[in-house]
Amino acid sequence: MRILTFFILFCICSQSLPGQCPGRDFLWNRIIYLRDSSETPKEEQLKELSGYLEKINQCPYKNDSTQTLLLQRIGWLYSTQNDFYNAILFTSKSISLINKYIKSPATSPKQMIKSYWNLNLLYDSLKLPEKKMAALDSCINASIRLKSGYEFSIEAIARRIKQLFERGDYYQCISYANLGESILQNNLGKIDDAITFSLDYFTWKINALILLNKTGEAEGLVKSKISECEHIKSIAHLGALYGLYATINSKRKNGANAILYNKKSFQINRQIKFSTGCAEALNNTGRAYAEILHQNKMALLFYFKALNYADPNEALNLFDNIGKVYVTTENFDSAFYFFQKALDNIEPGFSETSLLKKNPPSFEADFTNYISELLLDKADAWLKKYKKTNDSKALKEAIQVYKTADAFFDNVKNTQAEIQSKLFWKTNNRRLYEHAIEASYYINNVDAAFYFFEKSRSVLLNEQINEQKAMSEDDIARQAQVKKTILELENNLQKITVGSNEYSALQQQLFNIRQQLEILENTAKNKQPFYFVRLRDTASITIGQVRNNILKQHDLLVEIFAGDSAVYVLSISGKSQSFVKLNKLFYDSLTNQYLAFITHPELLNKDFTGFENISHQLFQLLFQKIAMPPSGRIIISPDGKSFPFEALVTNMDLGQTNYFLYNYACSYTYSAGYLANEFYINSNNSNGVLGIAPVKFNESFHLPALTGSDASLQNINTAFNTNSFVFDKATKNNFLQNFSHYPIIQLYTHASETSSNNEPVIYFADSALYLSELIASGKPTTQLVVLSACETANGKLYEGEGIFNFNRAFAAMGIPAAVSNLWAVDNQSTYRITELFYKYLAEGLPTDIALQKAKMAFIKTLTSKEKALPFFWAGTVLTGRVDTIQCKRERPWMMLLLLFTLIVLALFLQRKYIIK
């Protein structure tokens, strides 16, 4: 009867429609009817709806929700015919039409949520993961903005979380999980399967926290959730939760608890017939026996049992773990057999190099953590085999696999948006570079060693510099505005109660703004796609390039790698190179004692002979096998703890202390590759120096006044044109508005490497500038920043990338060099050294030689023996490029002399004319 009625209505409407325009209500109902009908073949539906689309342009109601629904449905019907081109085309047209007429009351913006969801499925069918994820983000974004369509967005969030985790973007994974939990919390009772989605989000978040080594935070959340589920007897959820708690105990090396809770997890997962959960529990039990209790037989027993339940991802990890057990027993043939079994689990005959050529075809997603672990385990096995057999072929194999792993990690890094996730992978893969450098040392391959030295440091910084260089001023300005909004929202979020409605609303707003930033970044990259591809594919700098470019005006480059078990020093000069391995304990002992002396003047006064001995021993340890020139310019690329080389004692046989400073102009760099960057230099910029000296600070900071800093700026003015902001004009806003327009920035202020925000901070007269607030709004023309404040060279150390401080932040903006302080230095000494530095800069000297001469002149002119101690002068260091800076002060007396000469000449000519 229903079908007959619909047919009659269809005939009546179709006969009465003027100009063949189908009625709006009829067409809407017909689309819905066909969508829900299982009787009408999809081919017939597509043909019928396509016919309506041809006629709809004659209708007065076009460009409304009926037309957008029609386009959406036609798009989906094309997908059922495997015509994905037209499927995407019509779905995208539906979205475009909504966006074009979004303010019209006749459109329904909520339809785009379903259309974006459909796009995600279409791109998934075509194996286009990036477009798929973009569609999911758009689906989520639209759902949050329109407060609708949560049946699509919560599933979209779940898929994004899984994808982010499997790519290793753990910080983003946690961010999306928090967003999903927030949506569920605000829509309790309105969303089907809310409890299932909630546990899904929670599980991925805890796994991400564990991998980020945030076990304390993870444990608190898991114990609370276990208590909740035990109370309501939610057996299905307890299996996963017990497994998470077991993993936390494994991280903390509590083997007994790890095994106990893995056993509980296995029992529940077997009870509910969840095979993947069973495999994970058994696998993790095996790891607890192998890595914590060192019981290899028990480990193998659980690993092989787990294979009976494992999916492809878990099987890959299991074969890898089995291989590791055989490595510990030095049964290398069996180890490599099982490593290959792991790779075969991706595809028969698969090898590590295949990972760089194509995505694993049998994987639902690239399970990054398991694959990265497999690569490193296999490379380490070759290295251990060399140590056992002394077979050089094993070393070559190890280096090759390490290089493959490094390239794989580059690919992982390039898929990640959050800088924190990239930093995690850099830190987490420190093991790769240490072992690769060790293998290079054994085979005496200096070129390979230098490659790994460079890849172990500041790669992200170099990428930031090059990306900024590739962007237009407008792109940078737009991104800066969005970044500032994100920072403001993040700060506001910390002040609001977690779980409140206000918190959830702000969290969703933050998500939308972050999506805007991602769109802006992708838009900027799409303008120059070939440049960004080349940027990712650029190989590390070579020793030959260092000699041809960096060492043209320098005598020596020295790089240090401070690993967990050894320290390596690699040096390159114009004609020679050296690569040495140092005893880690001895190196740490000397550097710790050296720093203890040099940062405490009372200790230097009390036992200066002790300092000389320690300092000389450290010099000998570092330079014992390096062909040192008698004098010259040296570049140091440090690692780990920062200490000044200038105060190393080079010779104790002359009856007086001979510092490194006396013979060598020393500068520091993040990496050799950093110095090879092309920085923007405006040779026509004659602004000179921007001087900032608050002198007195806001009372709430409880900071002492920097008396005399304003006078020091005046003294600098004798060498360079100086535009000074002092006292109450030395505000944060004046600094941020002006600094990028000056070749040199001079800051006389207070600073700290830590703060209430757990980040470096610089103080101005009115407020504080935190490191996260230093956001570039354009391309600065600045060549040098002089941070005459305490601890400005210090910050948070990210192994593999360096210290995050204001130096690095300015460098990421494209400012090539900075002078900063390693510790709290005496004010008067700082003023004097800084003034002398500008004096020598004005004479046209490069920055490293200018700073060397300034320190030597400071020591030479002192009347106080105490002030000559290295505490007072060694803490000021130069990091980055060492160019000559041309922005000399215009001398007014020269203009007066010229004017006087012209007047005299004119009078002479006038007199001569009169006489004639």
PDB file of N, CA, C and O in Angstrom, residues 585-608:
ATOM      1  N   LEU A 585      82.658   7.865  32.063  1.00  0.00           N
ATOM      2  CA  LEU A 585      82.725   8.227  33.481  1.00  0.00           C
ATOM      3  C   LEU A 585      83.766   9.313  33.724  1.00  0.00           C
ATOM      4  O   LEU A 585      83.534  10.263  34.489  1.00  0.00           O
ATOM      5  N   PHE A 586      84.923   9.188  33.050  1.00  0.00           N
ATOM      6  CA  PHE A 586      85.984  10.182  33.228  1.00  0.00           C
ATOM      7  C   PHE A 586      85.548  11.530  32.661  1.00  0.00           C
ATOM      8  O   PHE A 586      85.754  12.582  33.272  1.00  0.00           O
ATOM      9  N   TYR A 587      84.918  11.508  31.487  1.00  0.00           N
ATOM     10  CA  TYR A 587      84.436  12.749  30.856  1.00  0.00           C
ATOM     11  C   TYR A 587      83.410  13.444  31.754  1.00  0.00           C
ATOM     12  O   TYR A 587      83.494  14.649  31.994  1.00  0.00           O
ATOM     13  N   ASP A 588      82.441  12.677  32.257  1.00  0.00           N
ATOM     14  CA  ASP A 588      81.404  13.264  33.117  1.00  0.00           C
ATOM     15  C   ASP A 588      82.000  13.831  34.394  1.00  0.00           C
ATOM     16  O   ASP A 588      81.604  14.900  34.864  1.00  0.00           O
ATOM     17  N   SER A 589      82.952  13.098  34.959  1.00  0.00           N
ATOM     18  CA  SER A 589      83.588  13.558  36.194  1.00  0.00           C
ATOM     19  C   SER A 589      84.314  14.885  35.973  1.00  0.00           C
ATOM     20  O   SER A 589      84.176  15.831  36.763  1.00  0.00           O
ATOM     21  N   LEU A 590      85.089  14.975  34.888  1.00  0.00           N
ATOM     22  CA  LEU A 590      85.847  16.204  34.625  1.00  0.00           C
ATOM     23  C   LEU A 590      84.914  17.378  34.307  1.00  0.00           C
ATOM     24  O   LEU A 590      85.123  18.492  34.805  1.00  0.00           O
ATOM     25  N   THR A 591      83.903  17.161  33.471  1.00  0.00           N
ATOM     26  CA  THR A 591      83.009  18.271  33.126  1.00  0.00           C
ATOM     27  C   THR A 591      82.220  18.753  34.334  1.00  0.00           C
ATOM     28  O   THR A 591      82.006  19.960  34.505  1.00  0.00           O
ATOM     29  N   ASN A 592      81.793  17.824  35.195  1.00  0.00           N
ATOM     30  CA  ASN A 592      81.056  18.221  36.405  1.00  0.00           C
ATOM     31  C   ASN A 592      81.945  19.042  37.341  1.00  0.00           C
ATOM     32  O   ASN A 592      81.507  20.065  37.896  1.00  0.00           O
ATOM     33  N   GLN A 593      83.203  18.594  37.518  1.00  0.00           N
ATOM     34  CA  GLN A 593      84.124  19.351  38.376  1.00  0.00           C
ATOM     35  C   GLN A 593      84.470  20.706  37.758  1.00  0.00           C
ATOM     36  O   GLN A 593      84.554  21.716  38.470  1.00  0.00           O
ATOM     37  N   TYR A 594      84.663  20.707  36.457  1.00  0.00           N
ATOM     38  CA  TYR A 594      84.991  21.952  35.744  1.00  0.00           C
ATOM     39  C   TYR A 594      83.874  22.984  35.930  1.00  0.00           C
ATOM     40  O   TYR A 594      84.118  24.149  36.259  1.00  0.00           O
ATOM     41  N   LEU A 595      82.630  22.541  35.746  1.00  0.00           N
ATOM     42  CA  LEU A 595      81.490  23.446  35.905  1.00  0.00           C
ATOM     43  C   LEU A 595      81.313  23.883  37.354  1.00  0.00           C
ATOM     44  O   LEU A 595      80.937  25.028  37.623  1.00  0.00           O
ATOM     45  N   ALA A 596      81.582  22.974  38.288  1.00  0.00           N
ATOM     46  CA  ALA A 596      81.472  23.334  39.713  1.00  0.00           C
ATOM     47  C   ALA A 596      82.452  24.446  40.056  1.00  0.00           C
ATOM     48  O   ALA A 596      82.114  25.379  40.799  1.00  0.00           O
ATOM     49  N   PHE A 597      83.653  24.386  39.515  1.00  0.00           N
ATOM     50  CA  PHE A 597      84.653  25.431  39.758  1.00  0.00           C
ATOM     51  C   PHE A 597      84.246  26.743  39.073  1.00  0.00           C
ATOM     52  O   PHE A 597      84.172  27.798  39.695  1.00  0.00           O
ATOM     53  N   ILE A 598      83.981  26.653  37.788  1.00  0.00           N
ATOM     54  CA  ILE A 598      83.870  27.867  36.975  1.00  0.00           C
ATOM     55  C   ILE A 598      82.629  28.693  37.289  1.00  0.00           C
ATOM     56  O   ILE A 598      82.586  29.896  37.038  1.00  0.00           O
ATOM     57  N   THR A 599      81.612  28.065  37.855  1.00  0.00           N
ATOM     58  CA  THR A 599      80.376  28.797  38.169  1.00  0.00           C
ATOM     59  C   THR A 599      80.337  29.308  39.605  1.00  0.00           C
ATOM     60  O   THR A 599      79.331  29.902  40.014  1.00  0.00           O
ATOM     61  N   HIS A 600      81.419  29.096  40.366  1.00  0.00           N
ATOM     62  CA  HIS A 600      81.457  29.548  41.764  1.00  0.00           C
ATOM     63  C   HIS A 600      82.775  30.278  42.027  1.00  0.00           C
ATOM     64  O   HIS A 600      83.826  29.632  42.211  1.00  0.00           O
ATOM     65  N   PRO A 601      82.747  31.616  42.047  1.00  0.00           N
ATOM     66  CA  PRO A 601      83.994  32.375  42.225  1.00  0.00           C
ATOM     67  C   PRO A 601      84.689  32.100  43.553  1.00  0.00           C
ATOM     68  O   PRO A 601      85.921  32.121  43.622  1.00  0.00           O
ATOM     69  N   GLU A 602      83.896  31.801  44.598  1.00  0.00           N
ATOM     70  CA  GLU A 602      84.519  31.529  45.895  1.00  0.00           C
ATOM     71  C   GLU A 602      85.337  30.248  45.850  1.00  0.00           C
ATOM     72  O   GLU A 602      86.409  30.141  46.482  1.00  0.00           O
ATOM     73  N   LEU A 603      84.876  29.251  45.066  1.00  0.00           N
ATOM     74  CA  LEU A 603      85.614  27.997  44.927  1.00  0.00           C
ATOM     75  C   LEU A 603      86.872  28.213  44.085  1.00  0.00           C
ATOM     76  O   LEU A 603      87.937  27.632  44.377  1.00  0.00           O
ATOM     77  N   LEU A 604      86.766  29.049  43.050  1.00  0.00           N
ATOM     78  CA  LEU A 604      87.943  29.382  42.239  1.00  0.00           C
ATOM     79  C   LEU A 604      88.999  30.084  43.079  1.00  0.00           C
ATOM     80  O   LEU A 604      90.201  29.804  42.962  1.00  0.00           O
ATOM     81  N   ASN A 605      88.576  31.006  43.931  1.00  0.00           N
ATOM     82  CA  ASN A 605      89.511  31.723  44.803  1.00  0.00           C
ATOM     83  C   ASN A 605      90.180  30.788  45.800  1.00  0.00           C
ATOM     84  O   ASN A 605      91.376  30.888  46.082  1.00  0.00           O
ATOM     85  N   LYS A 606      89.403  29.874  46.291  1.00  0.00           N
ATOM     86  CA  LYS A 606      89.888  28.973  47.338  1.00  0.00           C
ATOM     87  C   LYS A 606      90.877  27.948  46.787  1.00  0.00           C
ATOM     88  O   LYS A 606      91.879  27.613  47.449  1.00  0.00           O
ATOM     89  N   ASP A 607      90.619  27.438  45.603  1.00  0.00           N
ATOM     90  CA  ASP A 607      91.461  26.357  45.058  1.00  0.00           C
ATOM     91  C   ASP A 607      91.659  26.550  43.562  1.00  0.00           C
ATOM     92  O   ASP A 607      91.213  25.739  42.744  1.00  0.00           O
ATOM     93  N   PHE A 608      92.340  27.616  43.178  1.00  0.00           N
ATOM     94  CA  PHE A 608      92.546  27.894  41.763  1.00  0.00           C
ATOM     95  C   PHE A 608      93.456  26.846  41.115  1.00  0.00           C
ATOM     96  O   PHE A 608      93.279  26.479  39.953  1.00  0.00           O
TER      97      PHE A 608
END
